[in-house]
mmCIF file of C-alpha atoms and ligand atoms in Angstrom:
data_model
loop_
_atom_site.group_PDB
_atom_site.id
_atom_site.type_symbol
_atom_site.label_atom_id
_atom_site.label_comp_id
_atom_site.label_asym_id
_atom_site.label_seq_id
_atom_site.Cartn_x
_atom_site.Cartn_y
_atom_site.Cartn_z
ATOM 1 C CA MET A 1 387.066 83.970 167.323
ATOM 2 C CA SER A 2 386.962 82.747 170.897
ATOM 3 C CA MET A 3 384.377 80.292 172.110
ATOM 4 C CA LEU A 4 382.924 82.996 174.377
ATOM 5 C CA SER A 5 382.387 85.477 171.525
ATOM 6 C CA ASN A 6 380.854 82.676 169.441
ATOM 7 C CA ILE A 7 378.400 81.975 172.231
ATOM 8 C CA LEU A 8 377.637 85.700 172.685
ATOM 9 C CA ASN A 9 377.066 86.122 168.930
ATOM 10 C CA GLY A 10 374.779 83.099 168.975
ATOM 11 C CA ILE A 11 372.745 84.519 171.842
ATOM 12 C CA GLY A 12 372.641 87.921 170.094
ATOM 13 C CA SER A 13 371.296 86.462 166.868
ATOM 14 C CA LEU A 14 368.642 84.620 168.832
ATOM 15 C CA ILE A 15 367.483 87.750 170.662
ATOM 16 C CA PHE A 16 367.896 90.130 167.704
ATOM 17 C CA ALA A 17 366.461 87.819 165.079
ATOM 18 C CA GLU A 18 364.826 90.589 163.044
ATOM 19 C CA GLU A 19 365.520 94.089 161.834
ATOM 20 C CA CYS A 20 363.290 97.142 162.181
ATOM 21 C CA ILE A 21 361.280 97.625 158.952
ATOM 22 C CA ILE A 22 361.818 101.384 159.182
ATOM 23 C CA CYS A 23 365.426 102.034 160.348
ATOM 24 C CA HIS A 24 366.791 98.493 159.707
ATOM 25 C CA GLU A 25 368.507 98.294 163.098
ATOM 26 C CA PRO A 26 368.517 94.801 164.633
ATOM 27 C CA ILE A 27 365.621 94.298 167.043
ATOM 28 C CA ALA A 28 364.163 91.609 169.248
ATOM 29 C CA SER A 29 361.456 89.575 167.532
ATOM 30 C CA SER A 30 359.130 90.439 170.438
ATOM 31 C CA LEU A 31 358.935 93.993 169.016
ATOM 32 C CA HIS A 32 357.070 92.690 165.926
ATOM 33 C CA GLY A 33 359.141 94.428 163.269
ATOM 34 C CA VAL A 34 359.308 98.036 164.505
ATOM 35 C CA CYS A 35 361.866 99.327 167.041
ATOM 36 C CA THR A 36 360.824 101.430 170.024
ATOM 37 C CA LYS A 37 362.272 104.651 168.556
ATOM 38 C CA CYS A 38 360.374 104.249 165.260
ATOM 39 C CA ARG A 39 357.194 103.387 167.149
ATOM 40 C CA TYR A 40 357.299 106.809 168.765
ATOM 41 C CA GLN A 41 357.852 108.506 165.410
ATOM 42 C CA ILE A 42 355.070 106.784 163.444
ATOM 43 C CA PRO A 43 353.033 109.425 161.532
ATOM 44 C CA THR A 44 349.584 108.402 162.817
ATOM 45 C CA THR A 45 346.464 110.319 161.775
ATOM 46 C CA GLN A 46 344.417 109.757 164.987
ATOM 47 C CA TYR A 47 341.352 109.831 162.661
ATOM 48 C CA TRP A 48 339.926 106.720 164.339
ATOM 49 C CA LEU A 49 339.145 108.824 167.419
ATOM 50 C CA TYR A 50 336.616 110.981 165.544
ATOM 51 C CA GLU A 51 333.255 110.153 163.962
ATOM 52 C CA GLU A 52 333.916 112.888 161.426
ATOM 53 C CA ASN A 53 337.406 113.236 160.000
ATOM 54 C CA PRO A 54 339.020 113.905 156.588
ATOM 55 C CA VAL A 55 338.453 110.278 155.521
ATOM 56 C CA THR A 56 334.715 110.285 156.335
ATOM 57 C CA GLU A 57 334.449 113.694 154.636
ATOM 58 C CA HIS A 58 336.139 112.274 151.555
ATOM 59 C CA PHE A 59 333.389 109.656 151.141
ATOM 60 C CA ASP A 60 330.569 112.186 151.724
ATOM 61 C CA GLY A 61 328.371 112.241 148.630
ATOM 62 C CA LEU A 62 330.161 109.257 147.062
ATOM 63 C CA VAL A 63 328.819 106.250 148.976
ATOM 64 C CA PRO A 64 327.109 105.924 152.378
ATOM 65 C CA ILE A 65 329.859 105.137 154.881
ATOM 66 C CA TYR A 66 329.151 104.672 158.586
ATOM 67 C CA ARG A 67 332.689 105.054 160.019
ATOM 68 C CA ALA A 68 336.016 105.567 158.263
ATOM 69 C CA SER A 69 339.611 106.108 159.279
ATOM 70 C CA SER A 70 343.223 105.482 158.309
ATOM 71 C CA PHE A 71 346.117 104.615 160.605
ATOM 72 C CA ILE A 72 349.081 106.578 159.194
ATOM 73 C CA PHE A 73 349.906 109.197 156.568
ATOM 74 C CA TYR A 74 351.373 107.899 153.321
ATOM 75 C CA SER A 75 353.911 110.624 152.459
ATOM 76 C CA THR A 76 356.498 110.700 149.701
ATOM 77 C CA HIS A 77 359.983 109.692 150.923
ATOM 78 C CA SER A 78 358.578 108.375 154.203
ATOM 79 C CA PRO A 79 360.103 105.033 155.252
ATOM 80 C CA TRP A 80 356.591 104.025 156.374
ATOM 81 C CA ARG A 81 355.430 104.505 152.788
ATOM 82 C CA ASN A 82 358.134 102.096 151.629
ATOM 83 C CA ALA A 83 357.166 99.576 154.294
ATOM 84 C CA ILE A 84 353.513 99.614 153.192
ATOM 85 C CA HIS A 85 354.456 99.560 149.503
ATOM 86 C CA ASN A 86 356.508 96.445 150.216
ATOM 87 C CA PHE A 87 353.495 94.640 151.715
ATOM 88 C CA LYS A 88 352.637 93.472 148.229
ATOM 89 C CA TYR A 89 356.051 91.949 147.635
ATOM 90 C CA HIS A 90 358.845 89.944 149.262
ATOM 91 C CA ASN A 91 356.385 87.964 151.368
ATOM 92 C CA ALA A 92 356.051 90.924 153.734
ATOM 93 C CA TRP A 93 352.611 89.798 154.919
ATOM 94 C CA ARG A 94 353.830 89.473 158.516
ATOM 95 C CA ILE A 95 354.602 93.200 158.627
ATOM 96 C CA ALA A 96 351.121 93.986 157.266
ATOM 97 C CA TYR A 97 349.613 91.700 159.913
ATOM 98 C CA ASN A 98 351.619 93.235 162.779
ATOM 99 C CA MET A 99 350.783 96.804 161.772
ATOM 100 C CA ALA A 100 347.130 95.834 161.409
ATOM 101 C CA ARG A 101 347.094 94.464 164.947
ATOM 102 C CA TRP A 102 348.567 97.746 166.168
ATOM 103 C CA TYR A 103 345.834 99.642 164.270
ATOM 104 C CA GLY A 104 343.197 97.180 165.507
ATOM 105 C CA ARG A 105 344.105 97.966 169.114
ATOM 106 C CA GLU A 106 343.628 101.684 168.384
ATOM 107 C CA LEU A 107 340.259 101.050 166.691
ATOM 108 C CA LYS A 108 339.183 99.005 169.685
ATOM 109 C CA SER A 109 340.205 101.659 172.205
ATOM 110 C CA SER A 110 338.359 104.403 170.278
ATOM 111 C CA GLY A 111 335.015 102.693 170.978
ATOM 112 C CA LEU A 112 333.671 103.762 167.559
ATOM 113 C CA TYR A 113 334.138 100.323 166.000
ATOM 114 C CA ASP A 114 332.701 98.234 168.841
ATOM 115 C CA ASP A 115 329.658 96.959 166.936
ATOM 116 C CA VAL A 116 331.455 95.867 163.763
ATOM 117 C CA ASP A 117 330.302 92.309 162.945
ATOM 118 C CA ILE A 118 332.761 91.237 160.296
ATOM 119 C CA VAL A 119 335.974 92.483 158.670
ATOM 120 C CA VAL A 120 336.205 92.113 154.879
ATOM 121 C CA PRO A 121 339.398 92.728 152.888
ATOM 122 C CA ILE A 122 339.361 94.217 149.375
ATOM 123 C CA PRO A 123 339.803 91.084 147.248
ATOM 124 C CA LEU A 124 342.409 90.524 144.566
ATOM 125 C CA HIS A 125 341.437 88.866 141.300
ATOM 126 C CA TYR A 126 342.212 85.156 141.567
ATOM 127 C CA LYS A 127 344.825 85.390 138.795
ATOM 128 C CA LYS A 128 346.693 88.101 140.698
ATOM 129 C CA LEU A 129 346.343 86.117 143.905
ATOM 130 C CA LEU A 130 347.921 83.078 142.251
ATOM 131 C CA LYS A 131 350.787 85.194 140.922
ATOM 132 C CA ARG A 132 351.457 87.028 144.195
ATOM 133 C CA SER A 133 350.577 84.065 146.447
ATOM 134 C CA TYR A 134 348.883 86.276 149.054
ATOM 135 C CA ASN A 135 346.594 89.289 149.417
ATOM 136 C CA GLN A 136 348.087 91.831 151.817
ATOM 137 C CA SER A 137 344.587 93.146 152.618
ATOM 138 C CA THR A 138 343.602 89.730 153.957
ATOM 139 C CA TYR A 139 346.414 89.930 156.518
ATOM 140 C CA ILE A 140 345.350 93.474 157.401
ATOM 141 C CA ALA A 141 341.781 92.173 157.886
ATOM 142 C CA GLU A 142 343.039 89.275 160.000
ATOM 143 C CA GLY A 143 345.126 91.566 162.253
ATOM 144 C CA ILE A 144 342.321 94.086 162.800
ATOM 145 C CA ALA A 145 339.669 91.379 163.328
ATOM 146 C CA ARG A 146 341.826 89.653 165.919
ATOM 147 C CA GLU A 147 342.129 92.826 168.005
ATOM 148 C CA LEU A 148 338.415 93.633 167.635
ATOM 149 C CA GLY A 149 337.631 90.076 168.742
ATOM 150 C CA ILE A 150 335.533 89.286 165.642
ATOM 151 C CA ASP A 151 335.845 87.276 162.407
ATOM 152 C CA TYR A 152 337.167 88.295 159.019
ATOM 153 C CA ASN A 153 336.005 86.809 155.733
ATOM 154 C CA SER A 154 338.058 86.996 152.547
ATOM 155 C CA HIS A 155 335.517 85.032 150.456
ATOM 156 C CA LEU A 156 332.382 87.160 150.750
ATOM 157 C CA LEU A 157 333.485 89.514 147.957
ATOM 158 C CA TYR A 158 335.224 88.733 144.703
ATOM 159 C CA ARG A 159 336.716 90.744 141.878
ATOM 160 C CA ARG A 160 334.974 90.245 138.541
ATOM 161 C CA ARG A 161 337.784 91.581 136.337
ATOM 162 C CA ASN A 162 341.561 91.497 136.565
ATOM 163 C CA ASN A 163 342.277 95.229 136.311
ATOM 164 C CA PRO A 164 345.778 96.619 135.807
ATOM 165 C CA PRO A 165 347.190 98.280 138.974
ATOM 166 C CA GLN A 166 345.318 101.517 139.696
ATOM 167 C CA ALA A 167 348.504 103.358 140.686
ATOM 168 C CA ARG A 168 349.448 103.637 136.994
ATOM 169 C CA ASN A 169 346.186 105.349 136.084
ATOM 170 C CA LYS A 170 345.137 108.959 136.290
ATOM 171 C CA ALA A 171 342.617 109.540 139.061
ATOM 172 C CA SER A 172 339.743 110.076 136.572
ATOM 173 C CA GLN A 173 340.473 106.720 134.894
ATOM 174 C CA ARG A 174 340.383 104.938 138.242
ATOM 175 C CA TRP A 175 336.671 105.655 138.662
ATOM 176 C CA GLN A 176 335.810 104.243 135.223
ATOM 177 C CA ASN A 177 337.914 101.120 135.813
ATOM 178 C CA VAL A 178 336.184 100.157 139.031
ATOM 179 C CA GLU A 179 332.584 100.323 137.826
ATOM 180 C CA GLU A 180 330.842 97.119 138.973
ATOM 181 C CA LEU A 181 334.272 95.621 139.646
ATOM 182 C CA PHE A 182 333.148 93.588 142.673
ATOM 183 C CA ALA A 183 330.366 91.159 143.457
ATOM 184 C CA VAL A 184 329.141 89.446 146.628
ATOM 185 C CA ARG A 185 329.163 85.646 146.963
ATOM 186 C CA ASN A 186 326.802 85.192 149.873
ATOM 187 C CA ALA A 187 324.459 88.140 150.363
ATOM 188 C CA LYS A 188 322.620 86.433 153.228
ATOM 189 C CA ARG A 189 325.759 86.583 155.381
ATOM 190 C CA LEU A 190 325.767 90.381 155.089
ATOM 191 C CA GLN A 191 322.108 91.217 155.816
ATOM 192 C CA GLY A 192 321.762 93.690 158.681
ATOM 193 C CA LYS A 193 325.445 93.499 159.566
ATOM 194 C CA HIS A 194 328.037 96.193 160.263
ATOM 195 C CA ILE A 195 330.851 95.441 157.825
ATOM 196 C CA LEU A 196 334.355 96.870 158.057
ATOM 197 C CA ILE A 197 336.112 96.972 154.672
ATOM 198 C CA VAL A 198 339.898 97.144 154.945
ATOM 199 C CA ASP A 199 342.684 97.965 152.516
ATOM 200 C CA ASP A 200 346.307 99.080 152.595
ATOM 201 C CA VAL A 201 346.270 102.622 151.134
ATOM 202 C CA LEU A 202 343.450 105.121 150.533
ATOM 203 C CA THR A 203 344.275 107.296 147.510
ATOM 204 C CA THR A 204 341.057 108.182 145.645
ATOM 205 C CA GLY A 205 338.838 105.639 147.372
ATOM 206 C CA ALA A 206 337.513 104.499 143.959
ATOM 207 C CA THR A 207 338.128 100.804 144.663
ATOM 208 C CA ILE A 208 336.596 101.039 148.135
ATOM 209 C CA CYS A 209 333.513 102.851 146.745
ATOM 210 C CA SER A 210 333.025 100.065 144.218
ATOM 211 C CA CYS A 211 333.176 97.488 147.035
ATOM 212 C CA VAL A 212 330.665 99.425 149.129
ATOM 213 C CA GLU A 213 328.285 99.685 146.158
ATOM 214 C CA ALA A 214 328.540 95.928 145.552
ATOM 215 C CA ILE A 215 327.619 95.237 149.187
ATOM 216 C CA LEU A 216 324.765 97.731 149.398
ATOM 217 C CA ARG A 217 323.307 96.472 146.108
ATOM 218 C CA VAL A 218 322.596 93.068 147.638
ATOM 219 C CA ALA A 219 322.347 93.998 151.342
ATOM 220 C CA PRO A 220 320.923 97.537 151.519
ATOM 221 C CA ASP A 221 320.155 97.239 155.240
ATOM 222 C CA CYS A 222 323.772 96.804 156.341
ATOM 223 C CA ARG A 223 326.186 99.488 157.513
ATOM 224 C CA VAL A 224 329.597 99.700 155.879
ATOM 225 C CA SER A 225 332.699 101.208 157.487
ATOM 226 C CA VAL A 226 336.230 101.570 156.137
ATOM 227 C CA ALA A 227 339.677 101.220 157.714
ATOM 228 C CA THR A 228 342.878 101.609 155.713
ATOM 229 C CA LEU A 229 346.401 101.319 157.071
ATOM 230 C CA ALA A 230 347.492 104.484 155.263
ATOM 231 C CA VAL A 231 346.088 107.566 153.579
ATOM 232 C CA THR A 232 347.733 110.058 151.228
ATOM 233 C CA ARG A 233 348.183 113.528 152.726
ATOM 234 C CA SER A 234 345.712 115.036 150.275
ATOM 235 C CA ILE A 235 343.084 112.500 149.215
ATOM 236 C CA GLU A 236 342.467 112.811 145.465
ATOM 237 C CA ARG A 237 338.800 113.310 144.614
ATOM 238 C CA ASP A 238 338.936 113.084 140.833
HETATM 239 ZN ZN1 ZN B 301 363.481 101.485 163.825
#
C-alpha cells in the first residue's frame, strides 16, 4: 500500500470513526450515531406535539398523568427496535443519550414540556445496576434534561424489589409484579414540582404507573408527565 493511500485511509478512519446504528454504514462522529438517510426515515410518532394523544389516552383511568408522549414506534423487525433493545447491553449508553437529546429537542420545541422541573429515570434495582453497570434510562433522562435546560435526578426513586424482566411476563402478570415496586427517597424535593418520568419503551405502562403512584403517594400536589423513547404500535392494556 502506498504512503498516500495509507494517509488517506488514516484520514478516513478519523472522519468516519463510527458506524450508523441503523444501517451500519460508516459515518462521521459529528452525526452522533445515525446517518442522514436514516434520520429522515426514523418512525417518529409526533405525539409530543399534542396534549392528547394515544399515550395520554392509554394512561386515562390508570394514574393521573399531566403530559405523555413517545418519540418513535417500536415495531417488530424495525432496526430502530434493535437499536433501542441494545441500549441495555454492549455499553450502548451513548446511543441512548444521543437519541434522548434528539427527543429532548423535539419536546422543547413543542412547548408542552416547558414547565417541567426535574427529569427522573425509572430506576433499576441496585443488584441489576451492579450487574449491568449502567441504567439506560438514566442516560435518556440526562439527554432529555440537557435539551430542556433542567436537572435530572436518578436517586429520588428506588426499586424495592429485584423483579425478573417484565418482557418475559404476560401483560396481566406485569401489573401484579409492579405493585408498590418503587419508593421515594426524598419526598420534600418533589413537593409541588412538575416531574417528567422517562423510560426506554412503553409497552403496558405498568412500571411507569407504579412509579407515578409512588410519587403521588408522598407528593400528591405534584404533576407527573411521561416521556419514553419508544412505544409499541398497539399499547397493551391488560
Ligand atoms: Zn444509517
